[in-house]
XYZ file of C-alpha atoms in Angstrom:
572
model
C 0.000 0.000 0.000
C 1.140 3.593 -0.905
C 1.504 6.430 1.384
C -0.998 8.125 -0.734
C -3.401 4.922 -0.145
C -2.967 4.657 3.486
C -4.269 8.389 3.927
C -7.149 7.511 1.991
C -7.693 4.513 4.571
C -7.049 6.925 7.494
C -9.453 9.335 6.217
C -12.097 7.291 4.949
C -12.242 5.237 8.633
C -15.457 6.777 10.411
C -14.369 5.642 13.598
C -10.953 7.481 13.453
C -10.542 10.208 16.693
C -12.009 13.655 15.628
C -8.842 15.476 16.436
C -6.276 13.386 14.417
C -9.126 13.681 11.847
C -8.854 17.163 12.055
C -4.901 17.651 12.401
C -5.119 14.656 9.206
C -7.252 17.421 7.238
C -4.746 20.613 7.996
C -1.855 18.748 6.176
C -3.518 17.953 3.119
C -2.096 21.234 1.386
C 1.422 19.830 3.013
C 2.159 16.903 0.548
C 6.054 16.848 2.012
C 4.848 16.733 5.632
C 1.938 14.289 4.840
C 4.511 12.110 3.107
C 6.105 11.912 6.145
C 3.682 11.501 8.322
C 2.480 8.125 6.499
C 5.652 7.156 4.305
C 6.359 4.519 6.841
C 5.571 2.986 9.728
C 6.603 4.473 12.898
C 10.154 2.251 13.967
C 9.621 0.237 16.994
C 13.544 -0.293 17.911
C 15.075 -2.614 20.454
C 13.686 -0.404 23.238
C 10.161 0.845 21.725
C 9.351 3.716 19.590
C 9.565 8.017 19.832
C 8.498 9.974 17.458
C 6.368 13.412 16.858
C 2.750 13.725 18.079
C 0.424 13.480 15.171
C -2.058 11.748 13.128
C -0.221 8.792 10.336
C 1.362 5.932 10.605
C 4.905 7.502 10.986
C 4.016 9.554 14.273
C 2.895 8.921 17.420
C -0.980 8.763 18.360
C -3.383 6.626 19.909
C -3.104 4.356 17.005
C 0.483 3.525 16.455
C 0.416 3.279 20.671
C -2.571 0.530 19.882
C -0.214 -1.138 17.381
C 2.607 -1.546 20.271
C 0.782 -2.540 22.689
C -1.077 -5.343 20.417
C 2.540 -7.031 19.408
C 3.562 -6.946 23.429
C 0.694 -8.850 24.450
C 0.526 -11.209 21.782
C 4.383 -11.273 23.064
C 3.746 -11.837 26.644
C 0.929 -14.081 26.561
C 3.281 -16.304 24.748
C 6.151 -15.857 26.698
C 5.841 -14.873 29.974
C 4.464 -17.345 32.857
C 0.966 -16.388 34.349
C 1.106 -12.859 31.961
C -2.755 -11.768 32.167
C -2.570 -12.100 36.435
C 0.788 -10.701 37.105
C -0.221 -7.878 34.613
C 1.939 -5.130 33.077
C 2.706 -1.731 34.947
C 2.149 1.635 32.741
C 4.078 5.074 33.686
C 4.129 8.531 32.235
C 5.949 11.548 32.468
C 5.265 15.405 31.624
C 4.923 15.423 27.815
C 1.891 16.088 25.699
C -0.701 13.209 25.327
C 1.882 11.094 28.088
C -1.458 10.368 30.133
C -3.941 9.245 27.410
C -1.233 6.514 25.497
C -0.752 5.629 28.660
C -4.754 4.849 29.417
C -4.916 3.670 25.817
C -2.264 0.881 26.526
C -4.188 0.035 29.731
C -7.791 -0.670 27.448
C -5.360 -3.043 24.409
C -3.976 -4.655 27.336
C -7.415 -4.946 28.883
C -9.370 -6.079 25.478
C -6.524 -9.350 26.009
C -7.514 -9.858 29.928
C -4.541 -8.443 30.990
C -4.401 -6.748 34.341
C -3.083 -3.352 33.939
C -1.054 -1.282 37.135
C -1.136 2.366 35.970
C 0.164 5.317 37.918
C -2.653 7.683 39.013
C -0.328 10.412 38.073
C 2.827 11.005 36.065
C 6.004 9.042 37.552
C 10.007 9.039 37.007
C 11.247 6.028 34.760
C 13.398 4.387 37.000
C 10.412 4.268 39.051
C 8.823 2.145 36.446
C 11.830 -0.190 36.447
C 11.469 -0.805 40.332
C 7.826 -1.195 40.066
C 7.630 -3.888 37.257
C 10.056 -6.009 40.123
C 8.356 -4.600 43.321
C 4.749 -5.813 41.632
C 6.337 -9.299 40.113
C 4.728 -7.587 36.975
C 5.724 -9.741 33.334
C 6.327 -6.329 31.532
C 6.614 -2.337 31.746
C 6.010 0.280 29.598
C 6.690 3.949 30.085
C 5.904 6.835 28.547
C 8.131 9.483 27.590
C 10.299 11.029 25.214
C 12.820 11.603 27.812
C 14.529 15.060 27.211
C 13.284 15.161 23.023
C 11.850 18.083 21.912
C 7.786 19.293 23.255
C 6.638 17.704 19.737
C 7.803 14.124 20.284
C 6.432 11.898 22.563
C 7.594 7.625 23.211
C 6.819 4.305 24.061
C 9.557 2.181 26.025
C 9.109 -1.930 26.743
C 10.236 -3.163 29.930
C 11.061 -7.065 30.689
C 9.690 -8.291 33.560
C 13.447 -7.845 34.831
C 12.404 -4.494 35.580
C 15.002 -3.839 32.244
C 14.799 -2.679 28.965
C 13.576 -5.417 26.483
C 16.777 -7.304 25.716
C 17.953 -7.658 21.941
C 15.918 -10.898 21.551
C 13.024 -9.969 23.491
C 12.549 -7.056 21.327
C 13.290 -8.926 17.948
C 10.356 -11.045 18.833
C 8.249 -8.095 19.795
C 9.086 -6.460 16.837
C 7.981 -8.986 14.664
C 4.482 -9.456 16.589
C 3.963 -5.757 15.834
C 4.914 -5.912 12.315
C 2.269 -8.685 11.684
C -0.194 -6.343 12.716
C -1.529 -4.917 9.693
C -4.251 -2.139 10.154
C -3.379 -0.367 13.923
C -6.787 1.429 13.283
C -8.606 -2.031 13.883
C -7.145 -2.756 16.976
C -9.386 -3.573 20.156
C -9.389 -1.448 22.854
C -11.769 -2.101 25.748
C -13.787 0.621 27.502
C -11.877 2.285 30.800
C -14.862 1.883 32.988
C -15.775 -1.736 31.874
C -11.515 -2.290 33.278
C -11.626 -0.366 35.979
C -14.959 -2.092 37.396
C -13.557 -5.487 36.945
C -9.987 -4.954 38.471
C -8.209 -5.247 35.205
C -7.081 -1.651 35.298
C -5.528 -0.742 38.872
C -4.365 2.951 39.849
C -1.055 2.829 41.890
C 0.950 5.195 43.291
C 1.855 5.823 46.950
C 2.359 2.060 48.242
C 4.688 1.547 45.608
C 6.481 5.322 45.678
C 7.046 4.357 49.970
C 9.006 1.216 48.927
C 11.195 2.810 46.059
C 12.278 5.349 48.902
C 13.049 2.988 51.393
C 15.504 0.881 48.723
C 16.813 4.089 47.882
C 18.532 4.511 51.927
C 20.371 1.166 50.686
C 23.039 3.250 49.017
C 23.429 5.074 51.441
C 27.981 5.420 51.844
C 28.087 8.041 55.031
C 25.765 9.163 57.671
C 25.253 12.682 57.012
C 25.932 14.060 60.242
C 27.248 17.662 60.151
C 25.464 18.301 57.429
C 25.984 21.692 55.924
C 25.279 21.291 51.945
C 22.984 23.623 50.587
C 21.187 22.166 47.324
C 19.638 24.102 44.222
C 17.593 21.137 42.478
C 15.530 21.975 39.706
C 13.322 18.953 37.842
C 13.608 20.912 34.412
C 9.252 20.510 34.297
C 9.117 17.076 34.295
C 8.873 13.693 36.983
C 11.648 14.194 39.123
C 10.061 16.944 41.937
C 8.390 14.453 44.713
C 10.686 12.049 45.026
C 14.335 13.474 44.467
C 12.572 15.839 47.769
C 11.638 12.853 49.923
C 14.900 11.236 48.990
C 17.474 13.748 49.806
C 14.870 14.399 52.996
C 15.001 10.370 54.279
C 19.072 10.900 54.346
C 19.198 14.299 55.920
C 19.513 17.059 53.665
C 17.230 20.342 54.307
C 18.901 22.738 52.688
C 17.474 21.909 49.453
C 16.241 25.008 47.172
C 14.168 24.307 44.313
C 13.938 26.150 41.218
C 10.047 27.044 41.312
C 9.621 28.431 37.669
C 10.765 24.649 36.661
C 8.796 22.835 39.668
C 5.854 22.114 37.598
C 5.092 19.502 35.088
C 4.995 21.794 31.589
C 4.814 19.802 28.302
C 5.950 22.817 26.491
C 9.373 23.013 28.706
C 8.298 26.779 28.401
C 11.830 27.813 30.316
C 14.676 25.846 28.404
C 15.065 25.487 24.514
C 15.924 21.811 25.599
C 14.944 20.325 29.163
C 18.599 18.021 28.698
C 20.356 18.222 31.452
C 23.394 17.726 29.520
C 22.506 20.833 27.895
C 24.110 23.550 30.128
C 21.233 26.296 29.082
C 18.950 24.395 31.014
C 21.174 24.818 34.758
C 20.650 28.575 34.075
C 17.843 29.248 36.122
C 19.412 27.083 38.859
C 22.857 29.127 38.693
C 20.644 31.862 39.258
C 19.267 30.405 42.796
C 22.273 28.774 42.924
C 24.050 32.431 43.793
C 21.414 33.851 46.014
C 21.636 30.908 47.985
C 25.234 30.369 48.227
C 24.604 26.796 47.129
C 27.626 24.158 47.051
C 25.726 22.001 44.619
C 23.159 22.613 41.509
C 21.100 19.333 40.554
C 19.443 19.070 37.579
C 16.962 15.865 36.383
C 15.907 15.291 32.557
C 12.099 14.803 31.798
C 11.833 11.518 32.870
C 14.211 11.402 35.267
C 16.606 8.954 34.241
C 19.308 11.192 33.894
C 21.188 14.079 35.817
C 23.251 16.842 35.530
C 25.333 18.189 38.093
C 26.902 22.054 38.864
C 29.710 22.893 41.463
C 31.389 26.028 42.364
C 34.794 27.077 40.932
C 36.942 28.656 41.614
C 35.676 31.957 39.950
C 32.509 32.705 42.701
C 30.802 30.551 39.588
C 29.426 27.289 38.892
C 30.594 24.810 36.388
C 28.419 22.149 34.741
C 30.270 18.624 35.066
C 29.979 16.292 32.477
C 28.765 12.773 32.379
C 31.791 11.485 32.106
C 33.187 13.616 35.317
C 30.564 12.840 37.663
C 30.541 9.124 37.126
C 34.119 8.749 37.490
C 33.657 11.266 41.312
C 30.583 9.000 42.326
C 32.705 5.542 41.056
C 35.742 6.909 42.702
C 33.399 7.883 45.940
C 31.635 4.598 46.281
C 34.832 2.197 46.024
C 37.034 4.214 48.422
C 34.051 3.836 50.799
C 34.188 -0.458 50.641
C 36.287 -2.722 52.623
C 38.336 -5.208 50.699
C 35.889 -7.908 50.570
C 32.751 -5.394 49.609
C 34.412 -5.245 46.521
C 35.608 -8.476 46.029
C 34.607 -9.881 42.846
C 33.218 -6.483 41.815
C 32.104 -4.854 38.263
C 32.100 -1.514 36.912
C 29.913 -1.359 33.492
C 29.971 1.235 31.630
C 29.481 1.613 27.693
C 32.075 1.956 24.998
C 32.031 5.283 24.296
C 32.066 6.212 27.895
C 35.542 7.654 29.631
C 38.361 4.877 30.246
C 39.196 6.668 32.899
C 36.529 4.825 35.182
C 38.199 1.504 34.157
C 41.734 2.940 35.499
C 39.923 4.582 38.880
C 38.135 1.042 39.482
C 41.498 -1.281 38.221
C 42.927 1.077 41.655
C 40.125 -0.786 43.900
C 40.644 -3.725 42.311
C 37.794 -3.652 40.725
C 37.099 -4.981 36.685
C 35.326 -3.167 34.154
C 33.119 -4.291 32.022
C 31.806 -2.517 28.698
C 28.607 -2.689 27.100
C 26.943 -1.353 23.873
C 25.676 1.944 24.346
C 21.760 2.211 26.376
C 21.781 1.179 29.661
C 19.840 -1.831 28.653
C 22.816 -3.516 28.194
C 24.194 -3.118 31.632
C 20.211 -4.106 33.146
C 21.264 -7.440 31.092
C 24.685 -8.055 32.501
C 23.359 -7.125 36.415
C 20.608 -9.800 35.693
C 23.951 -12.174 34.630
C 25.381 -11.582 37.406
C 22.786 -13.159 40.019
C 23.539 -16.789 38.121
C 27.629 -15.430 38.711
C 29.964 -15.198 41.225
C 29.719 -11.675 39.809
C 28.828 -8.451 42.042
C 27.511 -5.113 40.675
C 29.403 -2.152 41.990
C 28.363 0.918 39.626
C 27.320 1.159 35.867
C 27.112 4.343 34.081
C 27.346 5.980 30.406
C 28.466 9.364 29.436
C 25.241 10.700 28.819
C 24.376 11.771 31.934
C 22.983 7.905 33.084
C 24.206 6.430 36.706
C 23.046 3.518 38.239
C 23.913 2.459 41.987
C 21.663 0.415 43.717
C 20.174 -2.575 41.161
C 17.001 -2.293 42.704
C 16.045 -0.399 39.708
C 17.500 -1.798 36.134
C 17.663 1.563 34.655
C 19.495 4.074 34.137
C 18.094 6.556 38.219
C 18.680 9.925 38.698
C 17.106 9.955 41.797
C 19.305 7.767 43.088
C 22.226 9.762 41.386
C 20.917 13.065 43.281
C 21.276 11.378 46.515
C 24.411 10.384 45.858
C 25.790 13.134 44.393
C 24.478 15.338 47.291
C 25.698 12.897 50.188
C 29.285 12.809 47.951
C 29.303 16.523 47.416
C 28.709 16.527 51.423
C 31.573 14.251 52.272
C 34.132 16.427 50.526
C 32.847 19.667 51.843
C 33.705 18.288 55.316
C 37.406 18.085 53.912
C 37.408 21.220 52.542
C 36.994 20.527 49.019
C 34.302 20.922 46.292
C 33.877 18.506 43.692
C 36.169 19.926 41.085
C 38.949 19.814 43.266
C 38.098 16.276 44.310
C 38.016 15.527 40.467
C 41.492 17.375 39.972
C 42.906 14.782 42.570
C 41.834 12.058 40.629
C 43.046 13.822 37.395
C 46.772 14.497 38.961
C 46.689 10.481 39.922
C 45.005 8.916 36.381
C 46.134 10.954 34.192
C 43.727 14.116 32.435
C 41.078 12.106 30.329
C 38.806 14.344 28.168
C 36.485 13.283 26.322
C 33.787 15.258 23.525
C 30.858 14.818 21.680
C 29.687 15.952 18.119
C 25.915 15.670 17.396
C 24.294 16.075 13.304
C 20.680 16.287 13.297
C 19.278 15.152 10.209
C 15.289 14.636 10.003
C 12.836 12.707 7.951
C 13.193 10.874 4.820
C 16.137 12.499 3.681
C 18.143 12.465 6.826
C 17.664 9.162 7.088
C 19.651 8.291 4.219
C 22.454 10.897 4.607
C 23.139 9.385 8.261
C 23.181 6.059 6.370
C 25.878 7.228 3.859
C 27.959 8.881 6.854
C 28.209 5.258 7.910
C 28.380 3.682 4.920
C 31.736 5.936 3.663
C 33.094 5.382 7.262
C 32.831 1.743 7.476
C 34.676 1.714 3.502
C 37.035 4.252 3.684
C 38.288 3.970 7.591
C 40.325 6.910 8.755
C 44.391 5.443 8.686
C 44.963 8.584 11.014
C 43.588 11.300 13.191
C 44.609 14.424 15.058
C 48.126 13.367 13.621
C 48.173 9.913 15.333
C 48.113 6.524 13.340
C 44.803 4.416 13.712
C 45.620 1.491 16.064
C 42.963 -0.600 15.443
C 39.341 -0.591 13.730
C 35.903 -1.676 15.615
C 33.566 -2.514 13.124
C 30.199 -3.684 15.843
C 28.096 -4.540 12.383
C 30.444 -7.179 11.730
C 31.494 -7.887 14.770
C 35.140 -7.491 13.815
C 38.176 -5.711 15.431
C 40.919 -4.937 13.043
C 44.353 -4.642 15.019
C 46.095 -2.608 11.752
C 49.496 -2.108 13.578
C 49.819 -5.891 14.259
C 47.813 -7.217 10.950
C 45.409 -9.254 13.467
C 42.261 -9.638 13.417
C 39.619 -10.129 16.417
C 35.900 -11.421 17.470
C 33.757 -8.788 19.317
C 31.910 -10.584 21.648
C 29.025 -8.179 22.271
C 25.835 -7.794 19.950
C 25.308 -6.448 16.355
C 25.136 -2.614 16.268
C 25.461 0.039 13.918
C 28.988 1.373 15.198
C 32.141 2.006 14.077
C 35.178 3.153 16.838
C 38.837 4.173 15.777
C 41.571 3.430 18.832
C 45.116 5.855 18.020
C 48.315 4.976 18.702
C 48.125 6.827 22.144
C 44.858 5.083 23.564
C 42.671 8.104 22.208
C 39.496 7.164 20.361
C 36.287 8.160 18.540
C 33.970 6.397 17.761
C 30.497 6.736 15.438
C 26.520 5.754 15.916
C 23.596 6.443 14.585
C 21.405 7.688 17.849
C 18.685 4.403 18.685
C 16.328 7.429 19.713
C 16.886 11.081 17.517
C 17.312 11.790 13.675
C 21.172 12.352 14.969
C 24.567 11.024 13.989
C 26.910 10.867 16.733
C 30.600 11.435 17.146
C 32.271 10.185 20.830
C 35.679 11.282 21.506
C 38.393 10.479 24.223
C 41.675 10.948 24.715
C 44.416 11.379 27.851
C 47.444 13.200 27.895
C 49.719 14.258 31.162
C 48.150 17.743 31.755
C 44.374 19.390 30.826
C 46.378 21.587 27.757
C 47.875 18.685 26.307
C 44.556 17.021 26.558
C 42.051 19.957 24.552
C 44.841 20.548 21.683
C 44.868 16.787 21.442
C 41.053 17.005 21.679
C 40.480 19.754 19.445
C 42.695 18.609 16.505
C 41.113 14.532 16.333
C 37.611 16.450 15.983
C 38.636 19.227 13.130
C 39.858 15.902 11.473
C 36.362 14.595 11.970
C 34.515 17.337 10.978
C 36.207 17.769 7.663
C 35.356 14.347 6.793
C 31.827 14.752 7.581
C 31.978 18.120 5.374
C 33.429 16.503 2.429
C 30.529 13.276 2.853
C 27.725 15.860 3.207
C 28.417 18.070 0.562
């Protein structure tokens, strides 16, 4: 069926939902943005689907959420043991339509006799996690669009782990979904008819009281003496109730939040991105931040998976640290706190195109290091390995702003990251330092890592295929050298493949199939390419170390003007 055709079905249905109908009817005089709209289905990926809010088959809406949630129970009623009474457990954060997919996943799930646990109001993702284990539920789904743009909105799958859908899982998701072939005939039971016969279930408190009282489990210190005073700001989304209770529970009152950015907006009407990685969006809090005299700014995405972090320096200013930077302080923070035998047989995950220097701060404890493909579903899957292991989970984080501590939750937590990034900020305040200078001692013992990223947007139809050529003409024509140092080796992860080019040897990658290509130099610096899972974006990771934070940026700066010509020349 054409594009063209499946309009015609769309508007011809005379059951379709009068305001899709009516958005449907506004584009005909758009034929570019109705081809996109319909030109495809909407990609469900290994994790779910995000796309922007609208009526077709490319976008999200009640229909394509229908679609989903028809392939996952087919999927679970299969596969998963007592499915329609252990039920599946719906969240939702701040964003546009977040509580209606949410209902409308509840009445598909509900049209297959399958009991439905939704939140009675909008909840943090990592709560979601903990909930799908807390409730013994056989599968999750959340929400959001995490820190996207006020346009998009998502749908994520969660194994009854309490993890993202592994590789597998999804595959066979996927293809449930795919055999669907009209989402506008898919049954969706009435909300009343569910709610009267206990197939659809409201839940909130019970469940938010036992996600705080894991969360004292990570506790390191007691904070006695405490003296930190906090700027937190939840950037308008999930974040507000519980990172409150949790720094509360552990002893913190001298917490400040931002109040313009305390409420749940959809439109994220203060920040031109509500990204914590982002350093626009701390600007409110650096604001509060220096009427309060605060030692630490906090800073949680929509969803609030993922947090940023500000400290003073040494200007009467505060400096945004990166992902990298506070995982490494809260790795570094954590180990020193164990005895011996705590860490005995201890992991670190992280991803591949996170900093190496967390694998030289944890080799110091003793302490292995494992890497992952990037999304933090991949270290959910290797804490899960480890309870059939003599292995233990210490800490697993990725560069992008993801930290995860306690594996009560099998996500990526920034609640848990605030509390520990408060209680840590805490501990070095007592010795006189902020966390800057704590990170310079780790720099002048390590080495100075640094590490960059380089983000292309490129949307719809066309932007698909330039991002495809990017990493077509990377994968043919590999780079022999960059920044002035020879290629080491090659890491093709779509063929599995490392290329050792200085020895002429070449190696398995034992980790899954993905889209990625990595360069290691001569010195140990790297970079390393991937289509985002999530964003119309082509990334470029960087890292290198040198022996001082000079060396280091030149180094930096030259390896991405390398980069950036090349993608110049492939662009046009």
């Amino acid at each position: 069926m054409s594009w063209k055709d499946t309009v015609k079905k769309w508007t011809s249905n005379t059951a379709i939902d009068d305001k899709l109908l009516g958005q449907l009817k506004d584009l005909t005089n758009n034929e570019k943005e109705l081809e996109d709209s319909f030109y495809k289905n909407l990609s469900f990926g290994t994790g779910g689907m995000r796309g922007i809010l609208g009526p077709g088959t490319n976008r999200m809406n009640i229909y394509t959420i229908r679609k989903a949630v028809e392939g996952l129970s087919e999927y679970i009623e299969e596969n998963a043991a007592n499915a329609r009474e252990r039920g599946v457990v719906i969240a939702y954060d701040s964003r546009y339509m977040s509580q209606e997919f949410a209902v409308e996943a509840a009445r598909v799930l509900g049209a297959h006799n399958i009991r439905a646990y939704v939140f009675e109001s909008l909840r943090p993702t990592p709560l979601l996690s903990f909930s799908v284990r807390y409730l013994h539920a056989a599968a999750g789904i959340m929400i959001t669009a995490s820190h996207n743009p006020p346009e998009y909105n998502g749908f994520k799958v969660y194994n009854e782990d309490g993890g993202q859908v592994s590789l597998n899982e999804a595959a066979a998701i996927i293809d449930k979904v795919n055999q669907i072939e009209d989402e506008l005939a898919v049954e969706a039971a009435e909300q009343a008819d569910l709610e009267n016969n206990g197939l659809l279930e409201w839940i909130g408190e019970k469940v938010d009281h036992a996600y705080l009282q894991a969360l004292k489990t990570i506790q390191v210190q007691e904070n006695t003496d405490n003296d930190l005073t906090i700027v937190f700001t939840p950037l308008h989304g999930t974040a507000h109730d519980l990172v409150l209770q949790g720094l509360e529970q552990v002893g913190f009152d001298k917490v400040h939040v931002v109040e313009e950015q305390a409420k749940p907006d959809p439109e994220f009407s203060t920040v031109s991105s509500p990204n914590p990685e982002e350093h626009q969006a701390f600007e409110m809090a650096i604001e509060l931040g220096g009427q309060v005299d605060a030692d630490i700014l906090i800073g949680t995405d929509p969803d609030a998976d993922r947090l940023g972090v500000a400290v003073k320096n040494g200007n009467d200013s505060y400096q945004v640290l990166t992902g990298n930077q506070l995982g490494t302080l809260l790795l570094d923070y954590r180990l020193s706190h164990m005895e011996e035998d705590e860490r005995k047989n201890g992991q670190l995950i992280k991803t591949i195109v996170t900093t190496e220097m967390g694998r030289a701060v944890a080799s110091s404890y003793g302490v292995n290091t494992m890497d992952t493909l990037t999304g933090f579903k991949f270290i959910g899957e290797k804490i899960k390995q480890f309870e059939t292991t003599n292995e233990q989970f210490l800490f697993g984080y990725e560069e992008s702003y993801g930290y995860l501590i306690g594996p009560f939750v099998r996500d990526k937590d920034a609640v848990q990251a605030a509390v520990a990034a408060s209680e840590m900020a805490n501990h070095w305040k007592k010795q006189g330092k902020t966390l800057l200078e704590a990170l310079d001692t780790l720099y002048e013992k390590h080495g100075h890592y640094l590490e960059g990223m380089k983000s292309l947007t490129l949307k719809g139809k066309d932007g698909e295929e330039k991002i495809a050529n990017i990493m077509a003409d990377i994968r043919e024509n590999p780079f022999p050298s960059l920044g002035g140092l020879q290629v080491r080796s090659v890491e093709d992860y779509q063929s599995s493949i490392r290329n050792l080019l200085t020895e002429d040897v070449r190696e398995d990658i034992i980790l899954p199939k993905e889209n990625v290509m990595k360069f290691i130099l001569e010195d140990g610096s790297w970079v390393c390419f991937r289509p985002s899972g999530t964003e119309p974006k082509i990334k470029s990771y960087f890292g290198v170390k040198t022996d001082s934070a000079e060396a280091s940026e030149k180094q930096l700066s030259k390896i991405q003007q390398d980069v950036q010509q090349r993608m110049d020349k492939i662009t046009g």
